[in-house]
Coordinates of C-alpha atoms and ligand atoms in Angstrom, one line a residue:
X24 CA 92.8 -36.3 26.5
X25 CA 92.7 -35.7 22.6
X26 CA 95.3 -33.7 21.3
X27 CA 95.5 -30.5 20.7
X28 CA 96.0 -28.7 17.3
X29 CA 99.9 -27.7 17.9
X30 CA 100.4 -31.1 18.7
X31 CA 99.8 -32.4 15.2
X32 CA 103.8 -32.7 15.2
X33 CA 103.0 -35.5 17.7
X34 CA 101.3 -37.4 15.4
X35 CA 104.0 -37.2 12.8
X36 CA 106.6 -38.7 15.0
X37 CA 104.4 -41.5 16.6
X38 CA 103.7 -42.4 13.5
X39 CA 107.6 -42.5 12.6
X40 CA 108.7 -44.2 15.7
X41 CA 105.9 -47.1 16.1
X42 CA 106.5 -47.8 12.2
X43 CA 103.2 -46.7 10.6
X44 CA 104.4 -43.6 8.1
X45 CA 108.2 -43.1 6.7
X46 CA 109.4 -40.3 4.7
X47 CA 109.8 -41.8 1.0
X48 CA 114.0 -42.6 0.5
X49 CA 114.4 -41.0 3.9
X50 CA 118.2 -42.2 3.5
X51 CA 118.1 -39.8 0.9
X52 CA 116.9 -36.5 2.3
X53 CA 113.5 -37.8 1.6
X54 CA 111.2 -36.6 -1.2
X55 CA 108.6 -34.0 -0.9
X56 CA 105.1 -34.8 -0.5
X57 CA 105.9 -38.9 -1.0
X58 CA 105.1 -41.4 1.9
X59 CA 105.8 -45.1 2.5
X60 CA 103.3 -47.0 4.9
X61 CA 105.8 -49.2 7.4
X62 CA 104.7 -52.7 9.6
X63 CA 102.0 -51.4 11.1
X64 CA 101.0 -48.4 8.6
X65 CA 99.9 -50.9 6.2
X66 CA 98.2 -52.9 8.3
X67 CA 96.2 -50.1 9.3
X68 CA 95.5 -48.8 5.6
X69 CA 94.5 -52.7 4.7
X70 CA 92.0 -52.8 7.2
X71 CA 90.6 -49.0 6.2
X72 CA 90.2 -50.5 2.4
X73 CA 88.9 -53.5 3.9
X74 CA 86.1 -51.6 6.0
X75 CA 85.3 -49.5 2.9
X76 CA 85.3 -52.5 0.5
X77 CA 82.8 -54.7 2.5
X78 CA 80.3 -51.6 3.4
X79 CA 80.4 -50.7 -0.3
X80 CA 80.5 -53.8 -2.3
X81 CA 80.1 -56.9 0.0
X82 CA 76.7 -55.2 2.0
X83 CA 75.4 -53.9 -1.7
X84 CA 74.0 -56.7 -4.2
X85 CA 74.0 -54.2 -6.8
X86 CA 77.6 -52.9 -6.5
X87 CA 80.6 -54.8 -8.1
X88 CA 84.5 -54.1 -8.0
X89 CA 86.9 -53.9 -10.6
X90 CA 90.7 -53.2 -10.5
X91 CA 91.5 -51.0 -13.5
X92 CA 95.4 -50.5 -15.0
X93 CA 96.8 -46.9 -13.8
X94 CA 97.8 -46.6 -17.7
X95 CA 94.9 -45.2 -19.7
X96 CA 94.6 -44.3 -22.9
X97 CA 95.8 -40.4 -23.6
X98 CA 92.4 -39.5 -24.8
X99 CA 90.7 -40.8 -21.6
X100 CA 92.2 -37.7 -20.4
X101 CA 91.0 -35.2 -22.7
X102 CA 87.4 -36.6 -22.7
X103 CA 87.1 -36.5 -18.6
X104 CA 88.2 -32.4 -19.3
X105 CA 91.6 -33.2 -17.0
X106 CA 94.0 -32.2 -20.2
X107 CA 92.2 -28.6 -20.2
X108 CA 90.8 -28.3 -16.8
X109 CA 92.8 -29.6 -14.3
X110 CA 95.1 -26.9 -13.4
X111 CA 96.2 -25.2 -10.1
X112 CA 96.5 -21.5 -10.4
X113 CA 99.9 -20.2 -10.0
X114 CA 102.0 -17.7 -8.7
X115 CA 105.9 -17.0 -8.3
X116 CA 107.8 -14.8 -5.8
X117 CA 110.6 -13.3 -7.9
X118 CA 112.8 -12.8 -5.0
X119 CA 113.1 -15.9 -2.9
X120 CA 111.8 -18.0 -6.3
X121 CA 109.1 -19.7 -4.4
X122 CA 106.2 -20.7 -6.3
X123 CA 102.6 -20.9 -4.6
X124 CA 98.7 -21.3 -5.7
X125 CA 97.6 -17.9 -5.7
X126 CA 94.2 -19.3 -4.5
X127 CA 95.6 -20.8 -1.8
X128 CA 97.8 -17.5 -0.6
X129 CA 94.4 -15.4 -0.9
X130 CA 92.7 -18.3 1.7
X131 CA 95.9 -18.0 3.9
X132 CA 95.3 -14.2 4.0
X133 CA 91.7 -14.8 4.6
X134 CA 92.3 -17.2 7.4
X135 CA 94.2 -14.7 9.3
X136 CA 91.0 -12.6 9.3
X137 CA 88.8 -15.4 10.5
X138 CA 91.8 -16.0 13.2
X139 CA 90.9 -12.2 14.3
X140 CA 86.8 -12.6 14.8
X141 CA 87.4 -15.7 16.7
X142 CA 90.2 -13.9 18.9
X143 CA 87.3 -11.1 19.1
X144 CA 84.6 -13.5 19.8
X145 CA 86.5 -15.4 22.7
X146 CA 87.4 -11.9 24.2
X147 CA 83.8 -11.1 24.4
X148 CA 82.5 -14.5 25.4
X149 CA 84.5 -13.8 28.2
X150 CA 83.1 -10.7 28.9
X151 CA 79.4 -11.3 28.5
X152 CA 79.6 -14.9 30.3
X153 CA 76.3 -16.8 29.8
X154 CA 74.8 -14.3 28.5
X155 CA 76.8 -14.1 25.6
X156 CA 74.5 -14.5 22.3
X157 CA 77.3 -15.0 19.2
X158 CA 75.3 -14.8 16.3
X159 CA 74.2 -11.3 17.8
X160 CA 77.6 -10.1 18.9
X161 CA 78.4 -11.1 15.0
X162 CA 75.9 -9.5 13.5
X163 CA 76.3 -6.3 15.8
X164 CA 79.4 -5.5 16.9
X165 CA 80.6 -3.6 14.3
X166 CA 84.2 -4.6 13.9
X167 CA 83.5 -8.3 13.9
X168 CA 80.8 -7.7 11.5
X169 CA 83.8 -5.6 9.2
X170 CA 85.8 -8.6 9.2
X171 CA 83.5 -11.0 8.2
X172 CA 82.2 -8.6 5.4
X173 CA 85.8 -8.3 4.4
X174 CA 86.8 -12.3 4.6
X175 CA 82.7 -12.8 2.6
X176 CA 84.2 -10.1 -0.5
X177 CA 87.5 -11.6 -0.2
X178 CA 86.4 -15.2 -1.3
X179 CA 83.4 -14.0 -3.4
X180 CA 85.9 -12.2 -5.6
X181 CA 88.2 -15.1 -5.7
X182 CA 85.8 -17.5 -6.8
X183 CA 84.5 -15.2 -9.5
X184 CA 87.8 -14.8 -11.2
X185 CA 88.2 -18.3 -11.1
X186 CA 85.1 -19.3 -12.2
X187 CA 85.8 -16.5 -15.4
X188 CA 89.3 -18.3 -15.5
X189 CA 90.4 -14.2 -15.0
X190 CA 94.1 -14.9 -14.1
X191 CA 94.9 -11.2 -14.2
X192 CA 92.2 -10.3 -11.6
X193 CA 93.8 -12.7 -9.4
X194 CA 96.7 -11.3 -9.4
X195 CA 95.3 -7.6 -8.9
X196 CA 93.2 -9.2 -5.5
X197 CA 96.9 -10.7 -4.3
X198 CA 98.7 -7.2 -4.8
X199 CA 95.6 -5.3 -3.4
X200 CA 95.5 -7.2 0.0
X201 CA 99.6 -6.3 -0.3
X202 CA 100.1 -10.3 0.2
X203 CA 103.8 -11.1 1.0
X204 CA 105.9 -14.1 0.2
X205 CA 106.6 -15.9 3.5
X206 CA 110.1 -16.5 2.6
X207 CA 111.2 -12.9 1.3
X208 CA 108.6 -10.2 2.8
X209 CA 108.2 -9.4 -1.2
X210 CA 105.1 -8.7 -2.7
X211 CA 107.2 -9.0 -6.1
X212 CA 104.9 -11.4 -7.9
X213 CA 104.9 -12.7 -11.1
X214 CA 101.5 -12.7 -13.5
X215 CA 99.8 -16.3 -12.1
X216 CA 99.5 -19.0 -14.6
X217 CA 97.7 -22.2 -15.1
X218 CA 99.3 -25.4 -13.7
X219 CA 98.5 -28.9 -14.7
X220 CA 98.4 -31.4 -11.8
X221 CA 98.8 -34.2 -14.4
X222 CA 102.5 -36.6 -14.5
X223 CA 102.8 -37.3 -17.6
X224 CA 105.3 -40.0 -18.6
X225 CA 105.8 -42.4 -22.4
X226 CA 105.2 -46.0 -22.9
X227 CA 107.1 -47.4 -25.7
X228 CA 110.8 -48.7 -26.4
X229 CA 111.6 -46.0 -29.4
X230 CA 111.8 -42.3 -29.2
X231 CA 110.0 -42.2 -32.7
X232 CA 106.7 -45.2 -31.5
X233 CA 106.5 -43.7 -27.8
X234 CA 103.1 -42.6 -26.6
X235 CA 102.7 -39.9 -24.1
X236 CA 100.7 -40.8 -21.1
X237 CA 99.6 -39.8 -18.0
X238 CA 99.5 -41.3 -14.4
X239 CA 95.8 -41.5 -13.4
X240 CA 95.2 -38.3 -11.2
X241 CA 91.7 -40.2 -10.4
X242 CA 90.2 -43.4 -10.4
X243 CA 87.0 -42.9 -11.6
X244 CA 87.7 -43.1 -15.3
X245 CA 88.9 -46.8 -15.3
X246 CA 85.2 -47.0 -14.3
X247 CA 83.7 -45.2 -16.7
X248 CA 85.3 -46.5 -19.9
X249 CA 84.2 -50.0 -18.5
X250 CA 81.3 -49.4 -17.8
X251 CA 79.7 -51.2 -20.6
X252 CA 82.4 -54.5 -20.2
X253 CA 80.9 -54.4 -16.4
X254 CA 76.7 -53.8 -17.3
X255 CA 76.6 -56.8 -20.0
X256 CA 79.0 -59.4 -18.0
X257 CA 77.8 -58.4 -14.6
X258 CA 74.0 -58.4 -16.2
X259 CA 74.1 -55.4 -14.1
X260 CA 70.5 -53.2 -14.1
X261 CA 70.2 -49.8 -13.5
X262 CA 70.5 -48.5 -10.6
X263 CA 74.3 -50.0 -9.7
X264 CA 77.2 -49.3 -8.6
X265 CA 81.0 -50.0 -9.1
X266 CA 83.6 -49.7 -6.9
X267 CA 87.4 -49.4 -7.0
X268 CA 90.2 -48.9 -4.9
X269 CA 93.7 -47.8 -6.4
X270 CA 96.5 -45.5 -6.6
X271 CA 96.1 -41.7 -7.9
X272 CA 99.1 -39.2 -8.6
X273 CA 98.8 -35.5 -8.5
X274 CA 101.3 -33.0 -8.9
X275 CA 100.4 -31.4 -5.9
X276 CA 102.4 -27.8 -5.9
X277 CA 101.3 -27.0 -2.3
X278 CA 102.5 -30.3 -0.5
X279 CA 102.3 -30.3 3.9
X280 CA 100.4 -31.3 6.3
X281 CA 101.8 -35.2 5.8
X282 CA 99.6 -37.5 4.5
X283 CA 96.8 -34.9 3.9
X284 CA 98.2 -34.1 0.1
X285 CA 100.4 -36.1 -1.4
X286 CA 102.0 -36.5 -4.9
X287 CA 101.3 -40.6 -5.4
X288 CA 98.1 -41.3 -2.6
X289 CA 95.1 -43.8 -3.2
X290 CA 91.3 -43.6 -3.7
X291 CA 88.2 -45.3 -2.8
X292 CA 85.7 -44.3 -5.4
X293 CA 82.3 -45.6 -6.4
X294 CA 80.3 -44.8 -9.3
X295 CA 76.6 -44.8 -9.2
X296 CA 74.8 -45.2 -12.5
X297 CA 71.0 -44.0 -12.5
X298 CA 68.1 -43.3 -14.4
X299 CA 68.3 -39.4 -15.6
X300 CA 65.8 -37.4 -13.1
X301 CA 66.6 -39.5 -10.3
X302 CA 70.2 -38.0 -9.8
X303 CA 69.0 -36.2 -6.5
X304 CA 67.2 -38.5 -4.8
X305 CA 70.3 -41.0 -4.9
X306 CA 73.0 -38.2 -4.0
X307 CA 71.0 -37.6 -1.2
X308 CA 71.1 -41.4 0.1
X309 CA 74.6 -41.6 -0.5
X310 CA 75.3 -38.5 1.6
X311 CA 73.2 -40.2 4.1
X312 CA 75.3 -43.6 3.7
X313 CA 78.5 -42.1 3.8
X314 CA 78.2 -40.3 6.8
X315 CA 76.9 -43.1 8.5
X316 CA 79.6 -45.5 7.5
X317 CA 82.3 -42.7 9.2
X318 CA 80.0 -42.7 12.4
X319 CA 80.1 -46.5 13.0
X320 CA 83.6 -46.4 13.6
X321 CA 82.7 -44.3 16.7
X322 CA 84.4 -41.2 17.0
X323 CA 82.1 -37.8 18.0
X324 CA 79.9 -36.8 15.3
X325 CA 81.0 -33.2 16.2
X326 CA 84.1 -34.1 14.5
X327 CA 82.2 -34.9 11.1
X328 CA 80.2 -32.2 8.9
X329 CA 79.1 -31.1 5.7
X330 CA 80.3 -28.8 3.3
X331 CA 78.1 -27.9 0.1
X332 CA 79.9 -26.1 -3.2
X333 CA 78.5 -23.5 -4.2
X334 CA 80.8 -23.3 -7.1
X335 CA 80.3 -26.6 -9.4
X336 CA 82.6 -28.1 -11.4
X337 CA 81.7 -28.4 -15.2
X338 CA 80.3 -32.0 -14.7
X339 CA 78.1 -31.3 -11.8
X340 CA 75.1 -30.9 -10.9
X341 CA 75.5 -31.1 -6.7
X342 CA 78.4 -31.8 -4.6
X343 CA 79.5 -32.1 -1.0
X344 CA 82.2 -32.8 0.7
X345 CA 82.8 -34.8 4.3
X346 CA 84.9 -32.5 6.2
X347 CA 86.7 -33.9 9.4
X348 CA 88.6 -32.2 12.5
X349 CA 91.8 -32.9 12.0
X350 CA 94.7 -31.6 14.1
X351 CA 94.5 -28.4 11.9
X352 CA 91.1 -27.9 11.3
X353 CA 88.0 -29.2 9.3
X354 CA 89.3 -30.3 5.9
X355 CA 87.9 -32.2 3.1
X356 CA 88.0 -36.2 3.8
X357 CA 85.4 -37.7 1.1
X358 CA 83.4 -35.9 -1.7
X359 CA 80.2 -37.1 -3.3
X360 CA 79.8 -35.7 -6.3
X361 CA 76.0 -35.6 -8.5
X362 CA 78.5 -36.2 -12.3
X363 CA 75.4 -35.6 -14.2
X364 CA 76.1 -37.9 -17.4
X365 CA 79.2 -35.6 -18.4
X366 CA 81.7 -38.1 -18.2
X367 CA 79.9 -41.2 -20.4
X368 CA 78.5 -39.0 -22.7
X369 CA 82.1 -37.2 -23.4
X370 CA 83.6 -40.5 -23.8
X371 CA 81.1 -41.6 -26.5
X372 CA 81.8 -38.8 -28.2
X373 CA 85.4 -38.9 -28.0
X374 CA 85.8 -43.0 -29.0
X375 CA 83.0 -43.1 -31.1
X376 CA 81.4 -46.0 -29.0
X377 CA 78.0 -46.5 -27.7
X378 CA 78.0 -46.1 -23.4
X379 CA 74.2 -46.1 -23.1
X380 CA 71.7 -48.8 -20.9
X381 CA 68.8 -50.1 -22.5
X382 CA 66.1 -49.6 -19.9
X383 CA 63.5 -52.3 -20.1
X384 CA 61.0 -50.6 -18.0
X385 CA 61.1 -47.4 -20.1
X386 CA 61.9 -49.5 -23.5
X387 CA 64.3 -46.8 -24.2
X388 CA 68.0 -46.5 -24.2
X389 CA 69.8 -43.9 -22.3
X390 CA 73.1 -42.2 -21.2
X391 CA 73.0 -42.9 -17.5
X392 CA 73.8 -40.4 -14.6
X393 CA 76.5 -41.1 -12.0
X394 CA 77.0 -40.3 -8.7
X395 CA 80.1 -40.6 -7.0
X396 CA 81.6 -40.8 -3.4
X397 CA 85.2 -40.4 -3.4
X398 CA 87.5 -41.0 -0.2
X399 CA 91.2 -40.6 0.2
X400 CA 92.7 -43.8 1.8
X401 CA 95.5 -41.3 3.0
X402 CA 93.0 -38.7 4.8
X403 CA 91.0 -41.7 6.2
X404 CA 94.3 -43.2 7.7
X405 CA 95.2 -39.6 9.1
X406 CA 91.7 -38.5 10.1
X407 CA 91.6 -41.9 12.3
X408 CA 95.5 -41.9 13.5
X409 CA 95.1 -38.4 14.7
X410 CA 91.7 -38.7 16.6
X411 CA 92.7 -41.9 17.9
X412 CA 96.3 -40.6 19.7
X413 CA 95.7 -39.3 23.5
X414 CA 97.8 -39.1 26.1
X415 CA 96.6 -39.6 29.5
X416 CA 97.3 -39.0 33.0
X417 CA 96.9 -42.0 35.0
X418 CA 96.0 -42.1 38.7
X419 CA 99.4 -42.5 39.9
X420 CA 100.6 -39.6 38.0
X421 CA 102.3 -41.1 34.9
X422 CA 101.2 -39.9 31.5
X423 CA 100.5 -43.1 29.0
X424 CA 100.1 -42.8 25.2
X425 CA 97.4 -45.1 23.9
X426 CA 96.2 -45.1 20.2
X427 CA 92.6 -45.7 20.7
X428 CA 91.8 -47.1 17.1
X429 CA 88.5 -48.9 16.8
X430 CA 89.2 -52.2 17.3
X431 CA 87.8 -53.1 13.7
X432 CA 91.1 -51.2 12.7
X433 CA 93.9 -52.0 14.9
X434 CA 96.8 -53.5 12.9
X435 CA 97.3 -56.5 15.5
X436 CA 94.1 -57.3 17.6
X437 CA 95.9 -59.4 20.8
X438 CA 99.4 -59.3 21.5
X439 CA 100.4 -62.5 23.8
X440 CA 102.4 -61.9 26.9
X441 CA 104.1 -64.8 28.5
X442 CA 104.3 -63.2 32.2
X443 CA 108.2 -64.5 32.3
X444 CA 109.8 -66.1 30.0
X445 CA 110.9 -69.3 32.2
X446 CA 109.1 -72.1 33.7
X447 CA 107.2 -73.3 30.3
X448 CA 105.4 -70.0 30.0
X449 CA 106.7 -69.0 26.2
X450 CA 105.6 -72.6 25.4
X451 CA 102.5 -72.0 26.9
X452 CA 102.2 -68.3 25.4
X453 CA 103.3 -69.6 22.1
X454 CA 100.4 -72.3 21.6
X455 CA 98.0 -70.0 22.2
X456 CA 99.5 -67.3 19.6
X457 CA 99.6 -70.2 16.9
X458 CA 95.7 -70.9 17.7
X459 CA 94.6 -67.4 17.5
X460 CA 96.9 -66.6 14.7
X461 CA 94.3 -69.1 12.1
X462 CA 91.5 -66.4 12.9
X463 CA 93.2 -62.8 13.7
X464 CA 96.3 -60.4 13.3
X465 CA 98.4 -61.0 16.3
X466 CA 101.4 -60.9 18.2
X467 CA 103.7 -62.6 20.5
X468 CA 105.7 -60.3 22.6
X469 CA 108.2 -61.7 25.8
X470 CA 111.0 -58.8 26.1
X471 CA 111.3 -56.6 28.8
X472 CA 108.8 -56.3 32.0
X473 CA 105.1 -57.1 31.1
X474 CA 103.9 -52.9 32.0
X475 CA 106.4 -52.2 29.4
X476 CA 105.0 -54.8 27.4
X477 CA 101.6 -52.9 27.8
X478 CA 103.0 -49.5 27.0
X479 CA 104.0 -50.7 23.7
X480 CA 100.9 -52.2 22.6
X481 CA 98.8 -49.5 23.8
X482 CA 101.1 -47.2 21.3
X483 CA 100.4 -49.5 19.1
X484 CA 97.0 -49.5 19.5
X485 CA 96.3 -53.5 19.8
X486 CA 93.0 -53.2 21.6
X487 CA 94.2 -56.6 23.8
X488 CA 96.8 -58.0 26.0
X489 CA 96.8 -61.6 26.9
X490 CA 98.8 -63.0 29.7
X491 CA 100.3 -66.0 30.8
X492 CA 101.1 -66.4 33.9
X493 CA 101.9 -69.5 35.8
X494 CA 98.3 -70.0 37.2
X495 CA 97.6 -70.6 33.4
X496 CA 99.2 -74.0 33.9
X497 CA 96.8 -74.7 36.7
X498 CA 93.4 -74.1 35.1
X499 CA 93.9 -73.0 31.6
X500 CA 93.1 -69.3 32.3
X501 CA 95.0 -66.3 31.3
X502 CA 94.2 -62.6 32.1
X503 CA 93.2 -60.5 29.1
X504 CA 93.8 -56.4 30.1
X505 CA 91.6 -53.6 27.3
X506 CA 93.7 -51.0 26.2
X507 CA 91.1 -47.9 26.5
X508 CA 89.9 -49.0 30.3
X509 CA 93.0 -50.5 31.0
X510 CA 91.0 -53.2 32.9
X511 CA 91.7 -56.8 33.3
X512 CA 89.9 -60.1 33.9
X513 CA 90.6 -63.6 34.2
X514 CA 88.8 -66.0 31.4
X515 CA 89.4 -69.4 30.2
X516 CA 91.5 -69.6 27.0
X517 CA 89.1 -71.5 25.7
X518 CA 86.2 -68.3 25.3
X519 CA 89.5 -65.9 24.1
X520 CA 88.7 -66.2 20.6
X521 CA 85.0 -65.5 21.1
X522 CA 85.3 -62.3 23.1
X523 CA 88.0 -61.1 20.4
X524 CA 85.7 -61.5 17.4
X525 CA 82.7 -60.0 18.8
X526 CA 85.3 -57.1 19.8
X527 CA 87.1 -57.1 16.2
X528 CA 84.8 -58.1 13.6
X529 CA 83.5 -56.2 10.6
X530 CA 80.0 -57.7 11.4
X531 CA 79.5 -55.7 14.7
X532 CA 81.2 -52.5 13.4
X533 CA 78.6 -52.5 10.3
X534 CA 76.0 -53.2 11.7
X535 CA 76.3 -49.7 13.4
X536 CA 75.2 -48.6 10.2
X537 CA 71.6 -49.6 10.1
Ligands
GAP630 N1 86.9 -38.6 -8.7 C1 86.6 -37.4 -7.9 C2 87.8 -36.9 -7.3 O1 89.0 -37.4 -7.5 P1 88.7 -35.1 -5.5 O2 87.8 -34.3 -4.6 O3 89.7 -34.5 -6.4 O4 87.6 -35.9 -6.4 C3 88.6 -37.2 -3.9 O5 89.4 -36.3 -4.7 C4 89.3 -37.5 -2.6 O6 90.7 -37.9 -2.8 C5 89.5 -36.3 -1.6 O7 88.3 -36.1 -0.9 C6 90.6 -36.7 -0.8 O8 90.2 -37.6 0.3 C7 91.5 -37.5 -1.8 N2 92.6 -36.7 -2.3 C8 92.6 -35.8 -3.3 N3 93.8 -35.3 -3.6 C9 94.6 -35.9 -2.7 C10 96.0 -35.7 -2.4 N4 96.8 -34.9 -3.1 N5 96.6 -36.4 -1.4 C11 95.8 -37.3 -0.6 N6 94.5 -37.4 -0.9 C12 93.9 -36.8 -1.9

């Protein structure tokens, strides 16, 4: 069985303990909101940038990737709007000194009322039985329909103050819904203030020459300022795309749920550059494409939806975001963004240069329009760790914990098992890892007793387990036991790289997609 939400703590230490996630400088207390990927963690997170890479660039003739520096110049940042706009709204408790987004407090507060309707709901589902018609009950029974009025005003007002950039009606909406800080009880707040996520940092030897930067928080603008260098070497025609994967740092002031939102986490972006007027038509196919890229790894599509903003960003002209169950609830995983030509046409005007296609077919030039899809490496990891972790009851009674990644993921995709570690066996076991080991990620495991052996991997989530046993010496066969059905067969050593491959490889995965 999958687990359930409370069990999200689970996650965290299984991660610890098979060596996927640490805490950054553990041996030092640790530092907030900071993760290293271990052994297997990056094995994992190679192979997610590795299934996003070839689906994006490799499957696409008219996509190309770069690798752009995390430096950039200081007016990149002004141009793209993040020196001015990039902010976090916040808010200080003046007794216990804690400092929160005001936004995120009102949400808090309104997910306490949403936690009320579906209390109600359930209560009454229980009542009516089959009968029960929810979108009635909600639209009739007067208290439910209170509170979703209420939560509806709540957020409306929220957005609009926002949107205005009305710091001091924010406030006003925290003290009237008499919010309290978690740590003191206080509603003692200070005014709430504009926050920018940037890090900023110098390059430079002297105090007097030193330039001040700022880590990327994003890594679409490496693409942007090349796209020219990319169009005339790549002889790149409109439409194309190009793709990048790379570290992004936010100063992220409300930092949990583990790798969800971190300080220093990576990106997969691609940028779409069209002919203006056609912007819709191609954020509707990438929608399409996205989604069916997170499908083919084969998890439940009910775990998968949409979520469209009503309130835009300056540069946009439609966005979406991929939201996914995890342990605590449908959260954003991937956006895909309709940037309008907001970001070329601001960096022309801030460096003075050119960005613009000439368009054969039209004999005109033009500032093209980009759409973007941007996934978190971190939030993919989590979203697949987390729905792959179960724990099940066997028949005999004994619980087992299996990480049921897709096999396309696994970090190690056979680990080899010499039954016992006498009577030539190891040899045996060892020739066959060294074969295997040309073509896959793979291990070679002899301590303990072979179910133990088993358990491990299955933790693990290696999606095979070869063994050796001494009837391998006879004919050459070994048994090979799948982790989800926990089955085993005999085959001939010979056919164990075939069945692996069609099991493992990108090729079948993708194809899912067509
Ligand atoms: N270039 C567009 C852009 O950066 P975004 O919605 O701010 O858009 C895109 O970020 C994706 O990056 C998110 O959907 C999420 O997966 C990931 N992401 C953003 N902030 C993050 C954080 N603090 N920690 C981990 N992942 C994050």
């Amino acid at each position: 069985m999958a687990l359930q939400e409370d069990d999200f703590k689970k996650v965290i230490s299984h991660a610890k303990e098979y060596g996927f996630v640490f805490q950054s400088s553990e041996i030092y207390d640790g530092l907030s909101a900071v993760y290293d990927y271990a052994q297997q963690g990056v094995a994992l997170k190679n192979n997610i940038k590795d299934y996003w890479w070839r689906a994006m660039v490799q499957m696409h003739d008219n996509i190309v990737g770069i690798d752009s520096a995390i430096f950039m110049h200081p007016t990149v940042w002004k141009a793209s709007g993040h020196v001015d706009a990039f902010n976090d709204p916040l808010i200080d408790n003046k007794d216990s000194k804690k400092r929160y987004r005001a936004d995120v407090l009102i949400e808090d507060h309104v997910a306490k009322i949403e936690a009320k309707i579906e209390k109600e709901l359930a209560k009454a589902a229980k009542r009516f039985g089959d009968s029960f018609d929810k979108e009635q009950y909600m639209a009739t029974n007067e208290r439910v329909a209170g509170y979703i009025a209420t939560s509806k005003s709540i957020l409306a007002r929220m957005g609009d103050a926002l949107t205005k950039e009305d710091l001091a009606a924010v406030k006003e909406l925290i003290e009237e819904l008499k919010i309290v800080c978690p740590i003191s009880g206080s509603a003692n707040w200070t005014d709430v203030k504009q926050f920018n996520l940037m890090f900023g940092t110098k390059i430079g030897a002297s105090a007097d020459s030193a330039m001040d930067l700022f880590l990327r928080p994003e890594t679409a603008q490496g693409i942007f300022v090349n796209f020219l260098n990319v169009q005339k070497t790549g002889r790149m025609k409109i439409p194309f795309g190009i793709a990048q994967i790379g570290k992004a740092f936010r100063n992220e002031i409300v930092a949990r749920q583990f790798i969800f939102r971190q300080r220093e986490f990576e990106q997969m972006e691609m940028q779409f550059f069209v002919r203006p007027g056609t912007q819709k038509e191609w954020y509707d196919k990438w929608k399409e494409t996205r989604i069916k890229w997170h499908y083919s790894l084969g998890f439940s599509e009910d775990n998968y939806r949409f979520h469209d903003h009503d309130k835009l960003a300056h540069y946009a002209d439609a966005a979406a975001d991929i939201e996914f169950k995890f342990p605590f609830g449908f959260k954003e995983l991937e956006g895909i963004h309709s940037r309008t030509d907001f970001d070329l046409s601001s960096h022309e005007k801030y460096s003075g240069k050119k960005l613009q296609f000439f368009d054969p077919e039209l004999n005109e030039s033009y500032v093209p329009y980009v759409v973007e899809t941007s996934i978190g490496v971190d939030r993919m990891f989590l979203a697949i760790f987390s729905k792959s972790l179960e724990e099940e009851t066997l028949e005999n009674g004994s619980t087992r914990t299996v990480l049921k990644l897709p096999a396309v993921l696994a970090p190690t995709k056979a680990a080899i098992l010499p039954l016992v570690k006498k009577d030539g066996l190891s040899e045996l076991a060892h020739e066959i890892f060294q074969e295997l080991q040309w073509d896959f990620a793979v291990s070679y495991d002899e301590k303990d007793a072979v179910g133990r052996r088993y358990r491990r991997q299955d933790a693990l989530g290696t999606p095979f387990c070869i063994t050796v046993d001494h009837q391998t010496k006879v004919d050459q066969t070994v048994t090979i036991r799948h982790r989800d059905s926990m089955e085993q067969e005999r085959v001939a050593i010979a056919d164990l790289s075939g069945i692996i491959d069609r099991a493992v490889s990108t090729k079948h995965w993708l194809k899912k997609m067509a």
